[in-house]
PDB file of N, CA and C in Angstrom:
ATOM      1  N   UNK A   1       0.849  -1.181   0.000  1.00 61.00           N
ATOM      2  CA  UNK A   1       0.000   0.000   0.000  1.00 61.00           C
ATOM      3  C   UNK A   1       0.887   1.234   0.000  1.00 61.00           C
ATOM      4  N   UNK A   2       0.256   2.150  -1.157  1.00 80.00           N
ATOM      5  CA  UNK A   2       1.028   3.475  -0.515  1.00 80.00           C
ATOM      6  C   UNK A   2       1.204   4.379   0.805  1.00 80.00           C
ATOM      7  N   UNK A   3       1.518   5.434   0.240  1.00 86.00           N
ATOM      8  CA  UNK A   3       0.974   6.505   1.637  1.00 86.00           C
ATOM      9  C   UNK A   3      -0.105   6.810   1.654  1.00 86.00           C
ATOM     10  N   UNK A   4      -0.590   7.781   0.653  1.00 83.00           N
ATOM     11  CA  UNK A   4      -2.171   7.836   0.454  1.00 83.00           C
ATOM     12  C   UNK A   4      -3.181   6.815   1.103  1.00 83.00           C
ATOM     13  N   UNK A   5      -2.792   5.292   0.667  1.00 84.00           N
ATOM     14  CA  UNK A   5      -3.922   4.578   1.685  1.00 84.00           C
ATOM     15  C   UNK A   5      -4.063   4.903   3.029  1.00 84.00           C
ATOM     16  N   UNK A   6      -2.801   4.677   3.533  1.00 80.00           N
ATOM     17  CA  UNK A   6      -2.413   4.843   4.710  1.00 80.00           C
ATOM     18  C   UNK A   6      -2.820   6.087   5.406  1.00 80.00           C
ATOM     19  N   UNK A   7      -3.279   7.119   4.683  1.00 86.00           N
ATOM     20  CA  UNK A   7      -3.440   8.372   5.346  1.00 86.00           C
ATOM     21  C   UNK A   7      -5.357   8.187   4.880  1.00 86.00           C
ATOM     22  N   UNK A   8      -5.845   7.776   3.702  1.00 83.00           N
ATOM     23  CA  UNK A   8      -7.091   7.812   3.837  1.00 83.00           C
ATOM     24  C   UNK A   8      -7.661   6.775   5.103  1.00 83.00           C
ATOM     25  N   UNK A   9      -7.514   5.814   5.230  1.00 82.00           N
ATOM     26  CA  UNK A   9      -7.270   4.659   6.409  1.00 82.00           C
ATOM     27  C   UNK A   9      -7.515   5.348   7.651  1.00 82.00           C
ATOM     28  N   UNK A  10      -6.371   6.116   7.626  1.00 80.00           N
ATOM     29  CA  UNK A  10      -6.347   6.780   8.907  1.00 80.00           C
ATOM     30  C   UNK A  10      -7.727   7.998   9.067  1.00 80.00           C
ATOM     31  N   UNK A  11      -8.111   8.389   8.074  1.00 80.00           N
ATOM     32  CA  UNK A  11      -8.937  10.229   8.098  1.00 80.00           C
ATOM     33  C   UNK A  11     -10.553   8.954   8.273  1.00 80.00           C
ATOM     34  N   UNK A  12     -10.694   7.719   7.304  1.00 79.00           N
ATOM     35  CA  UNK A  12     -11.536   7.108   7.737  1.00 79.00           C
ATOM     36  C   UNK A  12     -11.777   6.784   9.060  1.00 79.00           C
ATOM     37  N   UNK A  13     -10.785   5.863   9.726  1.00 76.00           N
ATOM     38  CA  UNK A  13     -11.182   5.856  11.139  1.00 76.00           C
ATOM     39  C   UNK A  13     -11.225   6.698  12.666  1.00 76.00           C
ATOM     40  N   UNK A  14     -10.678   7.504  11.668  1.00 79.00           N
ATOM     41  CA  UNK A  14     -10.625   9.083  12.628  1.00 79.00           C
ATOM     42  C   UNK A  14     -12.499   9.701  12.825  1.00 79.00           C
ATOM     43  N   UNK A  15     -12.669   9.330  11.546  1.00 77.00           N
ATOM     44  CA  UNK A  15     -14.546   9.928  11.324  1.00 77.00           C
ATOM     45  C   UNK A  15     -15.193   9.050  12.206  1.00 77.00           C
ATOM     46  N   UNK A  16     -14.570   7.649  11.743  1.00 73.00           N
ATOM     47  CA  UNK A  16     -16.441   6.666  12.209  1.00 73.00           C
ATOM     48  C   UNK A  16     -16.121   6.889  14.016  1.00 73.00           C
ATOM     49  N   UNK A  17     -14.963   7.497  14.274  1.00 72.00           N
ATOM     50  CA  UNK A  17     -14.877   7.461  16.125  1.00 72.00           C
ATOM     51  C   UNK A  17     -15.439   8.880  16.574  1.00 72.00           C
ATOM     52  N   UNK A  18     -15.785   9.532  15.403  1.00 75.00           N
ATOM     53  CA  UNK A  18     -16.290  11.029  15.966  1.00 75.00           C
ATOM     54  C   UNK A  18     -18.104  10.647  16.178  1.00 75.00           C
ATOM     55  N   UNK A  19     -18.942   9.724  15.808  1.00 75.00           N
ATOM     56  CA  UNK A  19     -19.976   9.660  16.102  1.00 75.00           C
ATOM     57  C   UNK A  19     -20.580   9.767  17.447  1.00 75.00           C
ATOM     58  N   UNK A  20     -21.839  10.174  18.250  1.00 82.00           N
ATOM     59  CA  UNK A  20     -22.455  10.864  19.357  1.00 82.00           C
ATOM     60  C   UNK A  20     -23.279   9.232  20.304  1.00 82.00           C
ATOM     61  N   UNK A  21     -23.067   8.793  20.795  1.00 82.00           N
ATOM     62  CA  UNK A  21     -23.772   7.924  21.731  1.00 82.00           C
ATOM     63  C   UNK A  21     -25.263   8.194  21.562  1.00 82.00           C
ATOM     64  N   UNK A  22     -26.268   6.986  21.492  1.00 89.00           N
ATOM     65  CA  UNK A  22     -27.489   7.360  21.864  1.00 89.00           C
ATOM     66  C   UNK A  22     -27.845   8.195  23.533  1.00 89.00           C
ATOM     67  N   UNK A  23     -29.302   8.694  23.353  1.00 93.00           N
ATOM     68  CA  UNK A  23     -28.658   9.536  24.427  1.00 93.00           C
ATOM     69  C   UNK A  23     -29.661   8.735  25.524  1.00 93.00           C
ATOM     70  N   UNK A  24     -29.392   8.982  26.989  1.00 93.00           N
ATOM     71  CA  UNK A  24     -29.618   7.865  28.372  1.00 93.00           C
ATOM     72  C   UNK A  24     -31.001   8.399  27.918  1.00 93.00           C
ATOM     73  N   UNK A  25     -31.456   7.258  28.621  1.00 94.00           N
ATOM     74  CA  UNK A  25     -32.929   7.034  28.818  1.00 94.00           C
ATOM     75  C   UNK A  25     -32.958   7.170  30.592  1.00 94.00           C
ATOM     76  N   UNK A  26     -33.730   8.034  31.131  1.00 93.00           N
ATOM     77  CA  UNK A  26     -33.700   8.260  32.331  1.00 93.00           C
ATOM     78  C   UNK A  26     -34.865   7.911  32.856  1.00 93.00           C
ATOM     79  N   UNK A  27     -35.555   7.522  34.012  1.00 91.00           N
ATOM     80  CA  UNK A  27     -36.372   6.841  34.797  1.00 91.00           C
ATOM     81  C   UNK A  27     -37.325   7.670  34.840  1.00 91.00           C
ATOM     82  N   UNK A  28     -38.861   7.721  34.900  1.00 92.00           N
ATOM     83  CA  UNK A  28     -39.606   8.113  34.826  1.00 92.00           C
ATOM     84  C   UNK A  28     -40.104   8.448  36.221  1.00 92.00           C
ATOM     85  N   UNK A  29     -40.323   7.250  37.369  1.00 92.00           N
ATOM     86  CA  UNK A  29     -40.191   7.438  38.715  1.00 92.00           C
ATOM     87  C   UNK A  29     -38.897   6.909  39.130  1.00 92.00           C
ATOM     88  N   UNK A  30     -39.022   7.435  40.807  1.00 89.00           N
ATOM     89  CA  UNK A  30     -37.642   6.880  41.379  1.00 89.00           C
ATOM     90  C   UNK A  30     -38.015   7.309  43.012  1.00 89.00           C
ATOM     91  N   UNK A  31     -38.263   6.286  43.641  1.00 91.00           N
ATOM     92  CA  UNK A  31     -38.921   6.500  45.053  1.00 91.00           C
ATOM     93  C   UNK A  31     -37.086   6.599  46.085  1.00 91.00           C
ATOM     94  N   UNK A  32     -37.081   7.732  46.460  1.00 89.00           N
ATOM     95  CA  UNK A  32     -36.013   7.563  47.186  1.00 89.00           C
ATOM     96  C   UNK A  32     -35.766   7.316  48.281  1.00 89.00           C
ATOM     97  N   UNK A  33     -36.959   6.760  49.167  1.00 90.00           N
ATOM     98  CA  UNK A  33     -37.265   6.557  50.632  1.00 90.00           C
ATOM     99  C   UNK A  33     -36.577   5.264  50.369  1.00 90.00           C
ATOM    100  N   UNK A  34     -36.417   4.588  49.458  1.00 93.00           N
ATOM    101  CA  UNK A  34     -35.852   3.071  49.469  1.00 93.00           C
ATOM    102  C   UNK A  34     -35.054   2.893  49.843  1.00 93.00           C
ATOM    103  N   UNK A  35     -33.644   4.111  48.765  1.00 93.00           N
ATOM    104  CA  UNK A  35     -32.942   3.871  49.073  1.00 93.00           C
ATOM    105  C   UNK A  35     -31.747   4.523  50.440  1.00 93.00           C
ATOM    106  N   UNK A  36     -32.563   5.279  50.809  1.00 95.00           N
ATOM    107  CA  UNK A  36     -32.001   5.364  52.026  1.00 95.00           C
ATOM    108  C   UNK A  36     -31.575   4.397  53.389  1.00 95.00           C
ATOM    109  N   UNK A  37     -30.631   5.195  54.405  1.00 96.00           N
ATOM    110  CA  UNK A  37     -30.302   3.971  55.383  1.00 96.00           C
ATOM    111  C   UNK A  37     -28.779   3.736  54.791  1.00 96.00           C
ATOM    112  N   UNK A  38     -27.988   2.600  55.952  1.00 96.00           N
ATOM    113  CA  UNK A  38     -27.218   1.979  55.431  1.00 96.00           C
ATOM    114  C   UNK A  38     -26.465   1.225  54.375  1.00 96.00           C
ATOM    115  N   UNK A  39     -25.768   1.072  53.703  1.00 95.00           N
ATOM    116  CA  UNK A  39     -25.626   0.453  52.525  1.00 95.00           C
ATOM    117  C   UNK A  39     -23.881  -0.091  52.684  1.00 95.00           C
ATOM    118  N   UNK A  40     -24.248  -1.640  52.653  1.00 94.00           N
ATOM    119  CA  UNK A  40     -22.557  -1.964  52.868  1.00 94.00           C
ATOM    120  C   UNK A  40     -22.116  -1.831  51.662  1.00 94.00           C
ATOM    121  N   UNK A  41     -20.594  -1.498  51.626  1.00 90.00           N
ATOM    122  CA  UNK A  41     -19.551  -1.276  50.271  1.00 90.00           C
ATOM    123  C   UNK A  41     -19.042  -2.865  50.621  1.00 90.00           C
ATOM    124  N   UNK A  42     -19.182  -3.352  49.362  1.00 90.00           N
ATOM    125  CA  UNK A  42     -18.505  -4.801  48.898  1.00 90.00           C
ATOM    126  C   UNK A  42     -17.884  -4.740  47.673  1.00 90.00           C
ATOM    127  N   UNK A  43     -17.361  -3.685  47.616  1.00 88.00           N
ATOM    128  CA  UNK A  43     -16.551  -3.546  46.477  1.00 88.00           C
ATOM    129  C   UNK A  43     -16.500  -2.307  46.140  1.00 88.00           C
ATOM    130  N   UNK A  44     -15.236  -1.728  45.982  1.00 86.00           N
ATOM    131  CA  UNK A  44     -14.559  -0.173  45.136  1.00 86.00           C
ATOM    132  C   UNK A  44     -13.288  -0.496  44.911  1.00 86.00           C
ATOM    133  N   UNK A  45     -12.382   0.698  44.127  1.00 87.00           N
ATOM    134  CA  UNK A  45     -11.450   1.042  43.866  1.00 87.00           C
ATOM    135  C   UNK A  45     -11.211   2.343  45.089  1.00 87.00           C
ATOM    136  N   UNK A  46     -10.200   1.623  45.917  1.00 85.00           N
ATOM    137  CA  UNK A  46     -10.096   3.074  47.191  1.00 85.00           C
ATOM    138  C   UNK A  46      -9.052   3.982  46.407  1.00 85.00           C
ATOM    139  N   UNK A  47      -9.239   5.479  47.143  1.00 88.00           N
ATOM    140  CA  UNK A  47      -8.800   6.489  46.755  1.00 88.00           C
ATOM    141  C   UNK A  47      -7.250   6.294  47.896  1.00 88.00           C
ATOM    142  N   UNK A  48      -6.465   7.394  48.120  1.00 89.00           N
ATOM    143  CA  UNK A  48      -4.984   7.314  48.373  1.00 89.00           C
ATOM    144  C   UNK A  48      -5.747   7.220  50.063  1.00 89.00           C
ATOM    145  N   UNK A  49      -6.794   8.220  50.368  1.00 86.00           N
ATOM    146  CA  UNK A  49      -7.578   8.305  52.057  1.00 86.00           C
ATOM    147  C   UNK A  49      -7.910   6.601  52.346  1.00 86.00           C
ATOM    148  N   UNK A  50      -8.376   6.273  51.459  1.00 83.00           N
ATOM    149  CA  UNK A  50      -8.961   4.460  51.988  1.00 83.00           C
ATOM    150  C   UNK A  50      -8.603   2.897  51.792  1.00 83.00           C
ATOM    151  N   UNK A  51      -7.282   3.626  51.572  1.00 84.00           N
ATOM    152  CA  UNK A  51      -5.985   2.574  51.210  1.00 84.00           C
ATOM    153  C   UNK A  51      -6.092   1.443  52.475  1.00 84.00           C
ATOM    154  N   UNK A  52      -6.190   1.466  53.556  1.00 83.00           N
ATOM    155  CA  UNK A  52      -6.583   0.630  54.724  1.00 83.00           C
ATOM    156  C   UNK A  52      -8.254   0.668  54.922  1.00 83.00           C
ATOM    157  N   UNK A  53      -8.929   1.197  54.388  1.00 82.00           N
ATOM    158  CA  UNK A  53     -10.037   1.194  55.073  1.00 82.00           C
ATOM    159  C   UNK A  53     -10.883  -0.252  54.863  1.00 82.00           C
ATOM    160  N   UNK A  54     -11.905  -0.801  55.555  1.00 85.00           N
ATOM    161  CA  UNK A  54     -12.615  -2.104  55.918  1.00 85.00           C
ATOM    162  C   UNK A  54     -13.389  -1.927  56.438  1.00 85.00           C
ATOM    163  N   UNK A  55     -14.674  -3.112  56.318  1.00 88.00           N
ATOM    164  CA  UNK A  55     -16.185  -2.649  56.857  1.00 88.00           C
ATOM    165  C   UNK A  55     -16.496  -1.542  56.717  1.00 88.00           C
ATOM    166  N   UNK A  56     -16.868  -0.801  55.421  1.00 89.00           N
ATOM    167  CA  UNK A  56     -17.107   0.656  55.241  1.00 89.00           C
ATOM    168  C   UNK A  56     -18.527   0.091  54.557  1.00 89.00           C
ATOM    169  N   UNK A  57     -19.054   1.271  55.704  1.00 92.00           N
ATOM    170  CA  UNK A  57     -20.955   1.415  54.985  1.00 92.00           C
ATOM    171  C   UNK A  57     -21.211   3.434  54.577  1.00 92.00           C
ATOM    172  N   UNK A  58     -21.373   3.268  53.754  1.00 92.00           N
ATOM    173  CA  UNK A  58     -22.219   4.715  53.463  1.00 92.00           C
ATOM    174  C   UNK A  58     -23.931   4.874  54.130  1.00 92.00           C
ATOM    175  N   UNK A  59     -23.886   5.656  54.848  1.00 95.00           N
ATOM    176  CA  UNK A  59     -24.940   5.675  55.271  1.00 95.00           C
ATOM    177  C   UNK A  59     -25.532   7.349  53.882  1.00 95.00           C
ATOM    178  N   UNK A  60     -26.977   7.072  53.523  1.00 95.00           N
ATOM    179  CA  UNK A  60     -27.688   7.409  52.995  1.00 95.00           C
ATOM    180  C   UNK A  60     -29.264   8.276  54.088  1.00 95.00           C
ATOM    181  N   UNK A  61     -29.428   9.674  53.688  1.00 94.00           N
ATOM    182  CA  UNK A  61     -30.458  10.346  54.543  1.00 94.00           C
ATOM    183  C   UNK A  61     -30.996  11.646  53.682  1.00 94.00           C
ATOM    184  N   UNK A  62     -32.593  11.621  53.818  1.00 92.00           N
ATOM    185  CA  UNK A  62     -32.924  12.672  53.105  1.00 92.00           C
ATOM    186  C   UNK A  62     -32.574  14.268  54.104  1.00 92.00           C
ATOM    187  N   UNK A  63     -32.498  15.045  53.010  1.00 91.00           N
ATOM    188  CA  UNK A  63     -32.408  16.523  53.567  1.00 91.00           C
ATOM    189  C   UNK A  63     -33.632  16.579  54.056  1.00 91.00           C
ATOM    190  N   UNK A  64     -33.930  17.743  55.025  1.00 89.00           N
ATOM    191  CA  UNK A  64     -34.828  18.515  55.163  1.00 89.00           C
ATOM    192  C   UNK A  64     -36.300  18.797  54.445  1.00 89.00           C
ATOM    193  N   UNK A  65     -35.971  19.519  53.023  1.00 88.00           N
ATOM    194  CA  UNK A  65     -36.156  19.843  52.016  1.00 88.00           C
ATOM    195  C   UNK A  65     -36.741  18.626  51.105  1.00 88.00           C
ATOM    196  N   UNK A  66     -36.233  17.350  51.634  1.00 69.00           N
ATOM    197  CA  UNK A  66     -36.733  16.180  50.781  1.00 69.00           C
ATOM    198  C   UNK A  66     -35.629  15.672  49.582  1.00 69.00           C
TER     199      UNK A  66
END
């Protein structure tokens, strides 16, 4: 192959990666009293702070405001 291929090749797959994602489909309801409360972590990637950390629960609570 020449250069020319090699450079159309390239301007081709340069395009088909510029295309836009369909866009999210978002939930219509979403009751959040559920998910409140405790919630154990059984799995993350810790940050440089939770390099030792264990038995970690996020606790979850509505504002005020709702």
């Amino acid at each position: 192959m020449n250069t020319s291929s090699f450079i159309a090749l390239g301007l081709l797959g340069s395009l088909l990666g510029c295309s836009s994602p369909p866009p999210i489909q978002t939930a219509s309801q979403l009751n959040l009293e559920r998910f409140m409360g405790d919630w154990y972590v059984i799995a993350n990637i810790p940050t440089f702070i939770e390099t030792e950390a264990f038995n970690a629960v996020e606790s979850y609570r509505l504002n005020d405001d709702g």
